C-alpha cells in the first residue's frame, strides 16, 4: 500500500534533504550554496555527473542535472531513472522526506523525476514478520512554479494505482484466489463509484462460459468473471472501450504441467493483466476521465486434479464455437476468449486484452517491452505506441496476418487451442481474434509483468506494467479520429 505523501509548497525550501532540479549551474539560486560547494558542484557537472549528493552530517542535499537530449521521451525516462537513484540513496541513509526544488521550465520533467523516485520506493513487506527498523521515507514536498496541485494529485493517483497493481501481483495464490481477486475489484469499485458485478460459478455454469469453466475444472477454488463499468456523463466516446485482463491467479500448466525447471515459481503473476485493468479502472474514475470504459476480468487458477480438463478434450465455448484442447497450459486464451465473446453485447468501439499470455513473446523481445497486435485501425495502434513511448511502458507491434491462424485448424473441432512452437504469441492472438468484437488489440505482457531482478524504478516482483500505458492511451484517445466507422 502507498504511504507516501505528496505535498505542493509555496514557501521557500529549507536546505535540508533538498533535491534541486537544474539544467545548468546558473539555475541554482545564488546564496544557497557556499562558493566551495558551487565549485564542487561545477566540477561534478563537468565530469558528467547527473546525480550529485552533498552530505551535512545528519542530512543531505542533492543536485539533479537534467539531461538535454533532443528527444523529450528520453529526457523523461532519464529523470525517472535519476529519481530511482535518489530512492536508493535515501533508503540507504534513512532519509524520511525529500524537498524537490524545481528550477526547470517544464511541468513534465519534474513530474517524471518524482514518478521515478516514488515508483522505486515501493516494497512488499506484508509477509515479513520482522518489520523494517529506522525511519521510513514518507513524504515528497514539491517546490515548483510549473506544477499545479492538480498535476501533482494526478501523479499521486497514478503512483497509487501502480502500487496497488504491484501489491495484487505480489500476493501469492494461497491468498489471492479468483473469488478474492473479484472481492478486491468490488472494493476498489465501491470506493471509486464504479459499477461492478461479479458472476460466480453457478451463474457461469448457467450462461455456459465453457472456456473459463474448463480451465477451472481442476481447481478447488471457484472461478469468477468480474465486470466493472466507468460511464461518466461527459463521455467523449459513443460506444464503450472494453478492457479485458487475464486473471489466472496461478498457472501450473494443468495436466500439461509446465515443463521447464522453475517456470512455475513466478506463476502467481499470471493475473497481472487483471491487476493492471482493475487499477486502470480505479485511476480513470479517480481522475474523472471522460471516457466510457468497461472492464472484464475472467479469473481462475489452472491446476491438476482428477477433474482437470485434459489434452484431447473438446470444449464448447461461451459463443458456441468448439475448441480442441491440445495443451492445458494454453489456458489464458480459453478464459479470455469467453470474456471477448461476452463483450460483443456492449458493441464496443475498441476492445483490448491485457495478458501474460505466452513465453513466446518473452523469447522474442525479452522483458523490456510487451508485444501487441490487432486488427484495430493502424492510427489507433500508433497512438498506443505513442503512449508506450511517453510512459516508457514500451510495446512493439507484431504482425497479425491471417495465415498465422491456419495453424489452429483442428480435425475434430472448430479450432485447436495451440499452433506450432514458432510464433506462438501471434497464433495466441489469432485464437483470441476468433472470439473478439471488431477493432481488437491484444497486449502480451508476459515479459514485463514481473521481474526477478531489480531494474531502475522496478523492485523485484510485480512491475505494475500496463496501468500507466492504458491510462495515457485512454486519456489521449479520440474516437472520431482513430476509429473507422
Ligand atoms: N502464463 C503462461 C505464459 C507466461 C510465460 C507468463 C512466462 C509469464 C511468463 C501461459 O499460460 C502459458 O503457459 N503459455 C504457454 C503456451 C503454450 C502451451 C502454447 C507458453 O507460452 O509456453
Ligand atoms: Zn499456461
Ligand atoms: Zn497462463
Short mmCIF file of C-alpha atoms and ligand atoms in Angstrom, two decimals:
data_model
loop_
_atom_site.label_atom_id
_atom_site.label_comp_id
_atom_site.label_asym_id
_atom_site.label_seq_id
_atom_site.Cartn_x
_atom_site.Cartn_y
_atom_site.Cartn_z
CA UNK A 1 0.00 0.00 0.00
CA UNK A 2 1.16 3.53 -0.64
CA UNK A 3 2.24 5.52 2.40
CA UNK A 4 3.98 8.31 0.55
CA UNK A 5 2.57 11.83 0.96
CA UNK A 6 2.89 14.31 -1.92
CA UNK A 7 2.78 17.96 -1.00
CA UNK A 8 2.93 21.11 -3.16
CA UNK A 9 4.53 24.00 -1.25
CA UNK A 10 4.70 27.74 -1.91
CA UNK A 11 7.21 28.75 0.75
CA UNK A 12 10.98 28.64 0.38
CA UNK A 13 12.53 25.23 0.83
CA UNK A 14 14.85 24.69 3.75
CA UNK A 15 18.25 23.45 2.81
CA UNK A 16 17.58 20.01 4.23
CA UNK A 17 17.13 16.89 2.10
CA UNK A 18 16.50 19.11 -0.91
CA UNK A 19 16.88 17.83 -4.46
CA UNK A 20 17.50 20.74 -6.87
CA UNK A 21 16.46 20.02 -10.45
CA UNK A 22 18.61 22.09 -12.81
CA UNK A 23 19.88 22.05 -16.38
CA UNK A 24 23.00 24.05 -15.60
CA UNK A 25 24.65 25.59 -12.57
CA UNK A 26 23.28 29.10 -13.28
CA UNK A 27 19.85 27.82 -12.32
CA UNK A 28 20.89 27.32 -8.70
CA UNK A 29 19.62 30.37 -6.80
CA UNK A 30 22.56 32.37 -5.51
CA UNK A 31 23.16 32.37 -1.79
CA UNK A 32 22.01 28.80 -1.27
CA UNK A 33 25.36 27.10 -1.58
CA UNK A 34 28.77 28.37 -0.49
CA UNK A 35 31.48 29.14 -3.05
CA UNK A 36 33.29 25.92 -2.17
CA UNK A 37 30.09 23.91 -2.70
CA UNK A 38 29.44 25.62 -6.03
CA UNK A 39 33.00 24.78 -7.06
CA UNK A 40 32.43 21.14 -6.18
CA UNK A 41 29.08 21.01 -7.99
CA UNK A 42 30.61 22.67 -11.06
CA UNK A 43 33.39 20.12 -11.09
CA UNK A 44 30.94 17.22 -10.85
CA UNK A 45 28.81 18.61 -13.66
CA UNK A 46 31.93 18.92 -15.83
CA UNK A 47 32.54 15.24 -15.14
CA UNK A 48 29.09 14.47 -16.49
CA UNK A 49 27.57 13.57 -13.11
CA UNK A 50 23.76 13.69 -13.22
CA UNK A 51 23.27 12.98 -9.54
CA UNK A 52 25.36 14.91 -7.02
CA UNK A 53 24.94 14.36 -3.29
CA UNK A 54 26.16 16.70 -0.57
CA UNK A 55 26.36 15.43 2.99
CA UNK A 56 25.75 17.68 6.03
CA UNK A 57 26.20 15.28 8.99
CA UNK A 58 22.52 14.39 9.60
CA UNK A 59 21.03 15.39 6.29
CA UNK A 60 21.72 15.58 2.56
CA UNK A 61 21.14 17.82 -0.40
CA UNK A 62 21.09 16.67 -3.98
CA UNK A 63 21.70 18.30 -7.32
CA UNK A 64 19.91 16.63 -10.21
CA UNK A 65 21.30 17.64 -13.59
CA UNK A 66 18.57 17.23 -16.16
CA UNK A 67 19.66 15.75 -19.48
CA UNK A 68 19.27 17.99 -22.53
CA UNK A 69 18.80 15.32 -25.23
CA UNK A 70 16.60 16.47 -28.02
CA UNK A 71 14.07 13.66 -27.51
CA UNK A 72 11.58 14.57 -24.81
CA UNK A 73 10.63 10.97 -24.04
CA UNK A 74 14.29 10.09 -23.47
CA UNK A 75 14.67 13.03 -21.09
CA UNK A 76 11.57 11.98 -19.17
CA UNK A 77 12.93 8.47 -18.79
CA UNK A 78 16.39 9.74 -17.75
CA UNK A 79 14.70 11.71 -14.98
CA UNK A 80 12.67 8.70 -13.82
CA UNK A 81 15.93 6.76 -13.63
CA UNK A 82 17.68 9.51 -11.64
CA UNK A 83 14.62 9.53 -9.36
CA UNK A 84 15.30 5.83 -8.77
CA UNK A 85 18.95 6.55 -7.94
CA UNK A 86 17.81 9.08 -5.34
CA UNK A 87 15.38 6.48 -3.95
CA UNK A 88 18.24 4.03 -3.41
CA UNK A 89 20.32 6.73 -1.72
CA UNK A 90 17.59 7.84 0.66
CA UNK A 91 16.77 4.27 1.59
CA UNK A 92 20.40 3.56 2.43
CA UNK A 93 20.70 6.73 4.53
CA UNK A 94 17.24 6.51 6.09
CA UNK A 95 16.12 9.87 4.76
CA UNK A 96 12.43 10.24 5.63
CA UNK A 97 11.42 13.16 3.40
CA UNK A 98 12.69 14.96 0.29
CA UNK A 99 12.12 18.51 -0.89
CA UNK A 100 12.07 18.57 -4.68
CA UNK A 101 13.08 22.05 -5.81
CA UNK A 102 12.14 22.51 -9.45
CA UNK A 103 14.19 25.08 -11.36
CA UNK A 104 13.20 23.84 -14.81
CA UNK A 105 10.75 25.46 -17.19
CA UNK A 106 8.63 22.44 -17.82
CA UNK A 107 5.93 20.58 -15.91
CA UNK A 108 6.55 17.07 -17.22
CA UNK A 109 10.24 16.76 -16.34
CA UNK A 110 9.91 17.33 -12.58
CA UNK A 111 6.90 15.03 -12.50
CA UNK A 112 8.94 12.31 -14.22
CA UNK A 113 11.65 12.68 -11.56
CA UNK A 114 9.07 12.32 -8.78
CA UNK A 115 7.48 9.41 -10.61
CA UNK A 116 10.79 7.52 -10.72
CA UNK A 117 11.52 8.37 -7.09
CA UNK A 118 8.09 7.17 -5.94
CA UNK A 119 7.95 4.05 -8.14
CA UNK A 120 11.39 2.97 -6.90
CA UNK A 121 10.35 3.45 -3.26
CA UNK A 122 7.84 0.59 -3.39
CA UNK A 123 8.31 -2.54 -1.31
CA UNK A 124 6.09 -5.51 -0.49
CA UNK A 125 6.61 -6.48 3.13
CA UNK A 126 3.23 -7.95 4.04
CA UNK A 127 4.59 -11.41 4.78
CA UNK A 128 7.78 -10.35 6.61
CA UNK A 129 7.42 -10.92 10.34
CA UNK A 130 10.31 -8.59 11.12
CA UNK A 131 9.21 -5.04 10.40
CA UNK A 132 11.79 -2.63 8.95
CA UNK A 133 13.69 -0.62 11.53
CA UNK A 134 14.60 3.03 11.33
CA UNK A 135 12.86 5.95 9.67
CA UNK A 136 10.81 5.28 6.59
CA UNK A 137 10.73 7.55 3.55
CA UNK A 138 7.24 9.01 3.65
CA UNK A 139 7.00 12.49 2.16
CA UNK A 140 7.80 14.37 -1.03
CA UNK A 141 7.49 18.17 -0.79
CA UNK A 142 7.48 19.84 -4.17
CA UNK A 143 8.56 23.46 -4.65
CA UNK A 144 7.63 24.43 -8.20
CA UNK A 145 6.13 27.23 -10.24
CA UNK A 146 5.40 24.90 -13.16
CA UNK A 147 3.25 22.31 -11.48
CA UNK A 148 -0.32 22.70 -10.27
CA UNK A 149 -1.96 20.92 -7.37
CA UNK A 150 -3.99 19.05 -9.97
CA UNK A 151 -0.85 17.81 -11.78
CA UNK A 152 0.57 16.52 -8.52
CA UNK A 153 -2.69 14.87 -7.48
CA UNK A 154 -2.87 13.14 -10.85
CA UNK A 155 0.63 11.79 -10.38
CA UNK A 156 -0.20 10.63 -6.87
CA UNK A 157 -3.23 8.74 -8.23
CA UNK A 158 -1.04 7.13 -10.89
CA UNK A 159 1.56 6.03 -8.32
CA UNK A 160 -1.17 4.67 -6.03
CA UNK A 161 -2.65 2.65 -8.90
CA UNK A 162 0.76 1.20 -9.81
CA UNK A 163 1.46 0.32 -6.16
CA UNK A 164 -1.91 -1.40 -5.86
CA UNK A 165 -1.28 -3.33 -9.07
CA UNK A 166 2.10 -4.49 -7.77
CA UNK A 167 0.52 -5.49 -4.45
CA UNK A 168 -2.02 -7.69 -6.22
CA UNK A 169 0.60 -9.31 -8.45
CA UNK A 170 2.88 -9.96 -5.46
CA UNK A 171 0.12 -11.67 -3.49
CA UNK A 172 0.52 -15.44 -3.64
CA UNK A 173 -2.37 -17.59 -4.88
CA UNK A 174 -2.68 -19.02 -1.35
CA UNK A 175 -4.27 -15.65 -0.54
CA UNK A 176 -5.42 -14.30 -3.87
CA UNK A 177 -7.96 -16.82 -5.17
CA UNK A 178 -10.28 -15.93 -8.03
CA UNK A 179 -13.01 -15.02 -5.52
CA UNK A 180 -10.58 -12.83 -3.60
CA UNK A 181 -9.47 -11.08 -6.79
CA UNK A 182 -13.13 -10.34 -7.53
CA UNK A 183 -13.54 -9.03 -3.95
CA UNK A 184 -10.60 -6.67 -4.48
CA UNK A 185 -12.21 -5.35 -7.67
CA UNK A 186 -15.50 -4.85 -5.81
CA UNK A 187 -13.74 -2.97 -3.02
CA UNK A 188 -11.93 -0.70 -5.48
CA UNK A 189 -15.11 -0.10 -7.47
CA UNK A 190 -17.11 0.85 -4.37
CA UNK A 191 -14.52 3.39 -3.26
CA UNK A 192 -14.41 4.92 -6.72
CA UNK A 193 -18.13 4.80 -7.66
CA UNK A 194 -17.55 2.36 -10.47
CA UNK A 195 -20.39 -0.04 -11.22
CA UNK A 196 -19.37 -3.59 -10.52
CA UNK A 197 -20.88 -7.04 -10.90
CA UNK A 198 -19.36 -10.44 -10.13
CA UNK A 199 -20.50 -13.65 -11.80
CA UNK A 200 -19.85 -16.63 -9.55
CA UNK A 201 -19.55 -20.27 -10.56
CA UNK A 202 -23.28 -21.03 -10.65
CA UNK A 203 -24.00 -18.11 -12.93
CA UNK A 204 -21.04 -19.00 -15.17
CA UNK A 205 -22.44 -22.53 -15.47
CA UNK A 206 -25.86 -21.16 -16.28
CA UNK A 207 -24.59 -18.93 -19.10
CA UNK A 208 -22.21 -21.73 -20.25
CA UNK A 209 -18.86 -19.98 -20.10
CA UNK A 210 -17.23 -23.18 -21.28
CA UNK A 211 -13.65 -21.89 -21.64
CA UNK A 212 -13.43 -20.43 -18.15
CA UNK A 213 -15.16 -23.43 -16.58
CA UNK A 214 -12.90 -25.91 -18.39
CA UNK A 215 -9.74 -24.26 -17.08
CA UNK A 216 -11.25 -24.18 -13.60
CA UNK A 217 -12.19 -27.90 -13.60
CA UNK A 218 -9.01 -28.99 -11.81
CA UNK A 219 -9.34 -26.44 -9.04
CA UNK A 220 -10.87 -26.49 -5.59
CA UNK A 221 -11.46 -22.73 -5.87
CA UNK A 222 -14.42 -21.48 -7.96
CA UNK A 223 -13.90 -19.16 -10.96
CA UNK A 224 -15.25 -15.61 -11.28
CA UNK A 225 -16.00 -13.12 -14.02
CA UNK A 226 -15.97 -9.53 -12.82
CA UNK A 227 -17.42 -6.66 -14.81
CA UNK A 228 -16.56 -3.05 -13.93
CA UNK A 229 -18.04 -0.05 -15.70
CA UNK A 230 -16.96 3.59 -15.67
CA UNK A 231 -19.53 5.68 -17.51
CA UNK A 232 -19.18 9.43 -16.93
CA UNK A 233 -21.97 11.68 -18.19
CA UNK A 234 -19.48 13.66 -20.28
CA UNK A 235 -18.04 10.61 -22.09
CA UNK A 236 -16.38 11.53 -25.39
CA UNK A 237 -16.82 8.07 -26.91
CA UNK A 238 -20.24 6.94 -28.06
CA UNK A 239 -19.60 3.23 -27.62
CA UNK A 240 -17.52 1.83 -24.78
CA UNK A 241 -13.90 0.79 -24.80
CA UNK A 242 -13.63 -2.70 -23.30
CA UNK A 243 -10.53 -3.76 -21.36
CA UNK A 244 -10.08 -7.46 -20.59
CA UNK A 245 -7.42 -8.65 -18.14
CA UNK A 246 -6.19 -12.25 -17.80
CA UNK A 247 -6.85 -13.29 -14.21
CA UNK A 248 -5.13 -16.66 -13.87
CA UNK A 249 -4.23 -16.39 -10.20
CA UNK A 250 -1.85 -19.34 -10.53
CA UNK A 251 -0.74 -21.26 -13.60
CA UNK A 252 0.77 -24.70 -13.01
CA UNK A 253 0.07 -25.59 -16.63
CA UNK A 254 -2.59 -28.09 -15.52
CA UNK A 255 -2.22 -31.66 -16.82
CA UNK A 256 0.25 -30.31 -19.41
CA UNK A 257 2.36 -29.44 -16.39
CA UNK A 258 4.87 -26.66 -17.02
CA UNK A 259 7.86 -28.47 -18.47
CA UNK A 260 10.74 -26.13 -17.66
CA UNK A 261 12.55 -26.10 -14.34
CA UNK A 262 11.47 -23.21 -12.06
CA UNK A 263 8.96 -21.95 -14.61
CA UNK A 264 6.14 -22.31 -12.07
CA UNK A 265 7.86 -20.18 -9.42
CA UNK A 266 6.57 -16.88 -10.78
CA UNK A 267 3.19 -18.04 -11.96
CA UNK A 268 1.31 -16.14 -9.27
CA UNK A 269 1.94 -13.26 -11.70
CA UNK A 270 -0.42 -14.75 -14.28
CA UNK A 271 -3.15 -12.34 -13.17
CA UNK A 272 -1.03 -9.25 -13.85
CA UNK A 273 -3.25 -8.28 -16.78
CA UNK A 274 -6.27 -8.40 -14.47
CA UNK A 275 -4.48 -6.33 -11.81
CA UNK A 276 -3.50 -3.71 -14.39
CA UNK A 277 -7.02 -3.48 -15.81
CA UNK A 278 -8.71 -3.26 -12.37
CA UNK A 279 -6.41 -0.45 -11.28
CA UNK A 280 -6.69 1.31 -14.61
CA UNK A 281 -10.43 1.49 -13.97
CA UNK A 282 -9.78 2.87 -10.49
CA UNK A 283 -7.46 5.51 -11.87
CA UNK A 284 -9.85 6.52 -14.67
CA UNK A 285 -12.61 7.01 -12.12
CA UNK A 286 -10.41 8.80 -9.58
CA UNK A 287 -9.25 11.25 -12.23
CA UNK A 288 -12.75 11.59 -13.75
CA UNK A 289 -11.53 10.59 -17.22
CA UNK A 290 -14.20 11.49 -19.82
CA UNK A 291 -14.38 8.03 -21.41
CA UNK A 292 -16.88 5.22 -21.11
CA UNK A 293 -14.86 2.11 -20.28
CA UNK A 294 -15.94 -1.42 -19.33
CA UNK A 295 -13.55 -3.95 -17.79
CA UNK A 296 -13.98 -7.71 -17.79
CA UNK A 297 -11.86 -9.93 -15.55
CA UNK A 298 -12.17 -13.69 -16.06
CA UNK A 299 -10.36 -15.37 -13.14
CA UNK A 300 -9.39 -18.87 -12.04
CA UNK A 301 -6.30 -20.88 -11.21
CA UNK A 302 -5.01 -23.61 -13.52
CA UNK A 303 -4.31 -26.78 -11.55
CA UNK A 304 -4.02 -30.55 -11.76
CA UNK A 305 -6.52 -32.97 -10.33
CA UNK A 306 -8.61 -35.90 -11.44
CA UNK A 307 -11.14 -33.36 -12.68
CA UNK A 308 -8.72 -31.22 -14.69
CA UNK A 309 -9.51 -30.54 -18.31
CA UNK A 310 -7.26 -32.68 -20.45
CA UNK A 311 -5.46 -32.62 -23.80
CA UNK A 312 -7.87 -34.06 -26.34
CA UNK A 313 -10.97 -32.60 -24.66
CA UNK A 314 -13.35 -30.61 -26.81
CA UNK A 315 -14.70 -27.52 -25.07
CA UNK A 316 -17.79 -25.64 -26.17
CA UNK A 317 -17.07 -22.01 -25.57
CA UNK A 318 -19.48 -19.26 -24.44
CA UNK A 319 -20.28 -18.26 -28.04
CA UNK A 320 -20.83 -21.88 -29.12
CA UNK A 321 -17.57 -22.38 -31.03
CA UNK A 322 -15.72 -25.61 -30.17
CA UNK A 323 -12.05 -25.87 -29.18
CA UNK A 324 -9.90 -29.00 -29.17
CA UNK A 325 -7.57 -28.65 -26.20
CA UNK A 326 -4.08 -29.68 -27.24
CA UNK A 327 -2.29 -28.16 -24.28
CA UNK A 328 -3.87 -27.23 -20.95
CA UNK A 329 -1.09 -24.68 -20.35
CA UNK A 330 -2.60 -22.54 -23.10
CA UNK A 331 -5.33 -21.64 -20.59
CA UNK A 332 -5.19 -17.84 -20.79
CA UNK A 333 -6.71 -17.77 -24.27
CA UNK A 334 -9.51 -20.11 -23.14
CA UNK A 335 -10.72 -17.71 -20.47
CA UNK A 336 -10.04 -14.53 -22.46
CA UNK A 337 -11.97 -15.94 -25.44
CA UNK A 338 -15.11 -16.27 -23.33
CA UNK A 339 -14.71 -12.73 -21.99
CA UNK A 340 -14.21 -11.45 -25.55
CA UNK A 341 -17.41 -13.05 -26.82
CA UNK A 342 -19.22 -11.78 -23.75
CA UNK A 343 -18.00 -8.25 -24.64
CA UNK A 344 -19.80 -8.31 -28.01
CA UNK A 345 -23.12 -7.42 -26.35
CA UNK A 346 -21.69 -3.99 -25.43
CA UNK A 347 -20.94 -3.24 -29.11
CA UNK A 348 -17.58 -1.74 -28.13
CA UNK A 349 -15.69 0.55 -30.46
CA UNK A 350 -12.39 -0.84 -29.23
CA UNK A 351 -11.51 -3.95 -27.21
CA UNK A 352 -8.11 -4.52 -25.61
CA UNK A 353 -6.89 -7.71 -23.93
CA UNK A 354 -4.00 -7.41 -21.48
CA UNK A 355 -2.45 -10.76 -20.61
CA UNK A 356 0.65 -12.63 -19.51
CA UNK A 357 -0.16 -14.89 -22.41
CA UNK A 358 2.93 -16.52 -23.94
CA UNK A 359 6.54 -17.40 -23.20
CA UNK A 360 6.96 -16.89 -26.93
CA UNK A 361 6.54 -13.11 -26.52
CA UNK A 362 9.32 -13.11 -23.90
CA UNK A 363 11.63 -15.18 -26.06
CA UNK A 364 11.04 -12.79 -28.94
CA UNK A 365 11.86 -9.48 -27.28
CA UNK A 366 12.75 -10.09 -23.64
CA UNK A 367 11.46 -8.27 -20.57
CA UNK A 368 11.96 -4.65 -21.60
CA UNK A 369 8.78 -4.33 -23.65
CA UNK A 370 5.50 -6.06 -24.25
CA UNK A 371 4.26 -7.08 -27.68
CA UNK A 372 0.94 -6.11 -29.16
CA UNK A 373 -1.04 -6.93 -32.27
CA UNK A 374 -4.52 -6.43 -33.55
CA UNK A 375 -7.00 -5.52 -36.24
CA UNK A 376 -7.94 -2.05 -34.95
CA UNK A 377 -7.17 0.83 -37.33
CA UNK A 378 -3.44 1.45 -37.61
CA UNK A 379 -3.94 5.04 -36.31
CA UNK A 380 -5.28 3.63 -33.06
CA UNK A 381 -2.35 1.27 -32.74
CA UNK A 382 0.09 4.11 -33.46
CA UNK A 383 -1.50 6.02 -30.60
CA UNK A 384 -0.81 3.06 -28.35
CA UNK A 385 2.86 3.17 -29.35
CA UNK A 386 2.98 6.92 -28.65
CA UNK A 387 1.60 6.30 -25.15
CA UNK A 388 4.06 3.45 -24.67
CA UNK A 389 6.97 5.72 -25.53
CA UNK A 390 5.69 8.57 -23.38
CA UNK A 391 5.24 6.40 -20.30
CA UNK A 392 8.20 4.14 -21.14
CA UNK A 393 5.88 1.16 -20.77
CA UNK A 394 7.09 0.18 -24.18
CA UNK A 395 5.33 -2.12 -26.60
CA UNK A 396 6.19 -3.41 -30.04
CA UNK A 397 3.75 -4.26 -32.79
CA UNK A 398 3.75 -7.82 -34.12
CA UNK A 399 2.19 -8.90 -37.41
CA UNK A 400 -1.35 -10.19 -37.37
CA UNK A 401 -1.58 -11.83 -40.77
CA UNK A 402 -4.43 -14.26 -41.30
CA UNK A 403 -2.26 -17.18 -42.42
CA UNK A 404 -0.94 -17.49 -38.85
CA UNK A 405 -4.44 -18.71 -37.92
CA UNK A 406 -4.09 -21.73 -40.22
CA UNK A 407 -2.05 -23.47 -37.54
CA UNK A 408 -5.13 -23.52 -35.33
CA UNK A 409 -7.13 -25.82 -37.66
CA UNK A 410 -8.46 -28.94 -35.94
CA UNK A 411 -9.74 -32.23 -37.35
CA UNK A 412 -12.35 -32.69 -34.66
CA UNK A 413 -13.43 -29.20 -33.52
CA UNK A 414 -13.68 -25.66 -34.90
CA UNK A 415 -10.10 -24.96 -33.80
CA UNK A 416 -7.23 -26.16 -31.58
CA UNK A 417 -6.00 -24.08 -28.68
CA UNK A 418 -2.35 -24.03 -29.83
CA UNK A 419 -0.41 -23.71 -33.06
CA UNK A 420 3.15 -24.84 -33.76
CA UNK A 421 6.02 -23.94 -31.47
CA UNK A 422 7.02 -21.00 -33.67
CA UNK A 423 5.48 -17.52 -33.46
CA UNK A 424 3.34 -18.62 -30.54
CA UNK A 425 2.37 -15.16 -29.35
CA UNK A 426 0.82 -14.40 -32.74
CA UNK A 427 -1.15 -17.66 -33.01
CA UNK A 428 -2.41 -16.96 -29.48
CA UNK A 429 -3.57 -13.52 -30.68
CA UNK A 430 -5.21 -15.08 -33.75
CA UNK A 431 -7.04 -17.53 -31.47
CA UNK A 432 -8.42 -14.60 -29.46
CA UNK A 433 -9.45 -12.77 -32.63
CA UNK A 434 -11.87 -15.60 -33.46
CA UNK A 435 -13.92 -14.53 -30.45
CA UNK A 436 -13.27 -10.78 -30.39
CA UNK A 437 -15.56 -7.90 -31.28
CA UNK A 438 -14.31 -5.74 -34.18
CA UNK A 439 -11.42 -3.32 -33.54
CA UNK A 440 -9.36 -5.59 -31.35
CA UNK A 441 -5.92 -5.07 -29.77
CA UNK A 442 -4.10 -7.72 -27.77
CA UNK A 443 -1.17 -6.82 -25.50
CA UNK A 444 1.01 -9.73 -24.33
CA UNK A 445 2.74 -8.63 -21.11
CA UNK A 446 4.37 -11.97 -20.20
CA UNK A 447 7.83 -10.36 -20.27
CA UNK A 448 7.08 -7.10 -18.49
CA UNK A 449 4.67 -8.06 -15.70
CA UNK A 450 7.10 -9.50 -13.17
CA UNK A 451 10.84 -9.06 -12.64
CA UNK A 452 13.09 -11.47 -10.77
CA UNK A 453 15.82 -8.88 -10.55
CA UNK A 454 15.71 -5.19 -9.68
CA UNK A 455 15.79 -2.70 -12.55
CA UNK A 456 15.73 1.10 -12.29
CA UNK A 457 12.41 2.02 -10.66
CA UNK A 458 11.16 -1.59 -10.64
CA UNK A 459 11.75 -3.60 -7.47
CA UNK A 460 11.74 -7.43 -7.65
CA UNK A 461 8.23 -8.78 -8.21
CA UNK A 462 5.19 -7.22 -9.87
CA UNK A 463 6.07 -4.21 -12.02
CA UNK A 464 2.60 -2.72 -12.34
CA UNK A 465 3.14 -2.63 -16.11
CA UNK A 466 0.12 -1.58 -18.12
CA UNK A 467 -1.59 0.93 -15.84
CA UNK A 468 0.41 3.97 -16.94
CA UNK A 469 0.25 2.82 -20.58
CA UNK A 470 -3.51 2.23 -20.64
CA UNK A 471 -4.42 5.39 -18.78
CA UNK A 472 -2.23 7.55 -21.02
CA UNK A 473 -3.69 5.82 -24.09
CA UNK A 474 -7.30 6.28 -22.98
CA UNK A 475 -6.75 9.89 -21.92
CA UNK A 476 -5.34 10.67 -25.36
CA UNK A 477 -7.96 8.68 -27.18
CA UNK A 478 -10.13 10.49 -29.65
CA UNK A 479 -12.57 8.11 -31.26
CA UNK A 480 -13.55 10.45 -34.07
CA UNK A 481 -10.01 10.44 -35.37
CA UNK A 482 -8.84 6.94 -34.58
CA UNK A 483 -11.74 4.61 -35.16
CA UNK A 484 -13.12 3.97 -38.63
CA UNK A 485 -16.88 3.55 -38.79
N1 LIG B 1 1.11 -17.97 -18.26
C1 LIG B 1 1.79 -18.54 -19.35
C2 LIG B 1 2.68 -17.56 -20.10
C3 LIG B 1 3.83 -16.91 -19.35
C4 LIG B 1 5.12 -17.31 -19.56
C5 LIG B 1 3.58 -15.83 -18.50
C6 LIG B 1 6.15 -16.68 -18.90
C7 LIG B 1 4.63 -15.21 -17.84
C8 LIG B 1 5.91 -15.62 -18.05
C9 LIG B 1 0.79 -19.13 -20.35
O1 LIG B 1 -0.42 -19.55 -19.81
C10 LIG B 1 1.43 -20.32 -20.98
O2 LIG B 1 1.69 -21.24 -20.28
N2 LIG B 1 1.67 -20.25 -22.28
C11 LIG B 1 2.30 -21.33 -22.98
C12 LIG B 1 1.52 -21.57 -24.24
C13 LIG B 1 1.92 -22.82 -24.98
C14 LIG B 1 1.49 -24.04 -24.20
C15 LIG B 1 1.28 -22.81 -26.34
C16 LIG B 1 3.72 -20.90 -23.31
O3 LIG B 1 3.93 -19.74 -23.70
O4 LIG B 1 4.61 -21.73 -23.18
ZN1 LIG B 2 -0.32 -21.57 -19.10
ZN1 LIG B 3 -1.01 -18.63 -18.04
#
